[in-house]
């Protein structure tokens, strides 16, 4: 994690929660690790739009926050596996509900962004 220029005050639980899971790929990583994808290469294949660097940064942040644990096996080539901690498992109801809501809203969302895209093309 980086040092903030402006110290952030966490006045409510929502701010803490968003600090921990508020990354582009963090909720997905939590769900994928829960579902059995534990190796970095498996996570990369599950989220092909994410760069390896972005995934590594977010995995490191989740590890620093105590949400996941990283096990490094002493073999060559190095083998790494991630697993959820108890705190990480306590986030599952939140991330699974986010996934459920997103899947229910997906068609409406896609229709909205298609209409916006079409409207912008007509105006251009």
CSV table of C-alpha atoms in Angstrom, one decimal:
chain,number,residue,atom,x,y,z
A,1,UNK,CA,0.0,0.0,0.0
A,2,UNK,CA,1.1,3.5,-0.5
A,3,UNK,CA,1.2,6.4,2.0
A,4,UNK,CA,-1.6,8.8,1.5
A,5,UNK,CA,-0.9,12.5,1.1
A,6,UNK,CA,-4.1,13.3,2.9
A,7,UNK,CA,-4.8,11.2,6.0
A,8,UNK,CA,-8.2,9.5,5.6
A,9,UNK,CA,-10.5,9.4,8.6
A,10,UNK,CA,-12.8,6.4,8.7
A,11,UNK,CA,-15.9,7.8,10.3
A,12,UNK,CA,-18.3,4.9,9.4
A,13,UNK,CA,-18.2,1.3,8.5
A,14,UNK,CA,-19.0,2.0,4.8
A,15,UNK,CA,-15.7,3.9,4.5
A,16,UNK,CA,-13.8,1.0,6.0
A,17,UNK,CA,-15.5,-1.6,3.8
A,18,UNK,CA,-14.9,0.5,0.6
A,19,UNK,CA,-11.3,0.9,1.6
A,20,UNK,CA,-10.9,-2.8,1.8
A,21,UNK,CA,-13.0,-4.1,-1.1
A,22,UNK,CA,-13.2,-0.8,-3.2
A,23,UNK,CA,-10.9,-1.8,-6.0
A,24,UNK,CA,-11.8,-2.7,-9.5
A,25,UNK,CA,-11.0,-6.4,-9.1
A,26,UNK,CA,-11.0,-7.0,-5.3
A,27,UNK,CA,-14.6,-8.3,-5.0
A,28,UNK,CA,-14.0,-10.6,-8.0
A,29,UNK,CA,-10.7,-11.8,-6.5
A,30,UNK,CA,-12.5,-12.6,-3.2
A,31,UNK,CA,-15.2,-14.6,-5.0
A,32,UNK,CA,-12.8,-16.4,-7.2
A,33,UNK,CA,-10.5,-17.4,-4.3
A,34,UNK,CA,-13.6,-18.6,-2.5
A,35,UNK,CA,-14.6,-20.7,-5.5
A,36,UNK,CA,-11.3,-22.5,-5.6
A,37,UNK,CA,-9.1,-20.4,-7.9
A,38,UNK,CA,-6.0,-20.0,-5.8
A,39,UNK,CA,-3.0,-19.7,-8.0
A,40,UNK,CA,-2.1,-16.3,-9.6
A,41,UNK,CA,-2.2,-17.8,-13.1
A,42,UNK,CA,-5.8,-19.1,-12.5
A,43,UNK,CA,-6.9,-15.7,-11.2
A,44,UNK,CA,-5.3,-14.1,-14.3
A,45,UNK,CA,-7.2,-16.5,-16.6
A,46,UNK,CA,-10.5,-15.8,-14.7
A,47,UNK,CA,-10.1,-12.0,-15.1
A,48,UNK,CA,-8.4,-11.6,-18.5
A,49,UNK,CA,-9.1,-7.9,-18.8
A,50,UNK,CA,-7.0,-7.2,-15.7
A,51,UNK,CA,-3.3,-6.7,-16.0
A,52,UNK,CA,-1.1,-9.0,-14.0
A,53,UNK,CA,0.3,-5.9,-12.3
A,54,UNK,CA,-3.2,-4.7,-11.3
A,55,UNK,CA,-4.1,-8.1,-9.9
A,56,UNK,CA,-0.8,-8.3,-7.9
A,57,UNK,CA,-1.4,-4.8,-6.4
A,58,UNK,CA,-4.9,-5.7,-5.4
A,59,UNK,CA,-3.9,-9.1,-4.1
A,60,UNK,CA,-1.2,-7.5,-2.0
A,61,UNK,CA,-3.6,-4.9,-0.6
A,62,UNK,CA,-6.1,-7.7,0.3
A,63,UNK,CA,-3.3,-9.6,2.0
A,64,UNK,CA,-2.1,-6.5,3.9
A,65,UNK,CA,-5.7,-5.9,5.1
A,66,UNK,CA,-5.9,-9.5,6.4
A,67,UNK,CA,-8.6,-10.6,3.9
A,68,UNK,CA,-6.5,-13.2,2.1
A,69,UNK,CA,-3.4,-15.2,3.1
A,70,UNK,CA,-0.5,-16.0,0.7
A,71,UNK,CA,1.3,-19.3,0.9
A,72,UNK,CA,4.6,-19.6,-0.9
A,73,UNK,CA,5.9,-23.1,-1.4
A,74,UNK,CA,9.6,-23.7,-1.4
A,75,UNK,CA,9.9,-25.3,-4.8
A,76,UNK,CA,11.4,-24.2,-8.2
A,77,UNK,CA,9.7,-22.6,-10.0
A,78,UNK,CA,8.1,-20.8,-7.0
A,79,UNK,CA,4.5,-21.8,-6.3
A,80,UNK,CA,2.0,-19.4,-4.7
A,81,UNK,CA,-1.5,-20.0,-3.5
A,82,UNK,CA,-4.0,-17.6,-2.0
A,83,UNK,CA,-6.8,-18.4,0.5
A,84,UNK,CA,-9.4,-16.5,2.4
A,85,UNK,CA,-8.8,-15.7,6.0
A,86,UNK,CA,-11.7,-15.7,8.5
A,87,UNK,CA,-12.1,-12.0,7.9
A,88,UNK,CA,-12.2,-12.7,4.1
A,89,UNK,CA,-14.8,-15.4,4.6
A,90,UNK,CA,-16.9,-12.8,6.5
A,91,UNK,CA,-17.0,-10.6,3.4
A,92,UNK,CA,-18.5,-13.4,1.3
A,93,UNK,CA,-22.1,-12.5,2.0
A,94,UNK,CA,-21.3,-8.9,0.7
A,95,UNK,CA,-19.4,-9.9,-2.4
A,96,UNK,CA,-21.8,-12.8,-3.3
A,97,UNK,CA,-24.8,-10.4,-3.0
A,98,UNK,CA,-23.0,-7.9,-5.2
A,99,UNK,CA,-22.6,-10.6,-7.8
A,100,UNK,CA,-26.2,-11.6,-7.5
A,101,UNK,CA,-27.4,-8.0,-7.8
A,102,UNK,CA,-25.1,-7.3,-10.8
A,103,UNK,CA,-26.4,-10.4,-12.6
A,104,UNK,CA,-30.0,-9.4,-12.0
A,105,UNK,CA,-29.3,-5.8,-13.2
A,106,UNK,CA,-27.0,-6.8,-16.1
A,107,UNK,CA,-29.5,-6.7,-19.0
A,108,UNK,CA,-31.0,-3.4,-17.9
A,109,UNK,CA,-27.4,-2.0,-17.5
A,110,UNK,CA,-26.3,-3.2,-20.9
A,111,UNK,CA,-29.5,-1.7,-22.5
A,112,UNK,CA,-28.8,1.7,-20.8
A,113,UNK,CA,-25.2,1.9,-21.9
A,114,UNK,CA,-26.1,0.8,-25.5
A,115,UNK,CA,-28.7,3.6,-25.6
A,116,UNK,CA,-26.1,6.1,-24.3
A,117,UNK,CA,-23.6,4.9,-26.9
A,118,UNK,CA,-26.1,5.1,-29.7
A,119,UNK,CA,-27.2,8.6,-28.6
A,120,UNK,CA,-23.6,9.8,-28.5
A,121,UNK,CA,-22.9,8.4,-32.0
A,122,UNK,CA,-26.0,10.2,-33.4
A,123,UNK,CA,-25.0,13.5,-31.8
A,124,UNK,CA,-21.4,13.2,-33.1
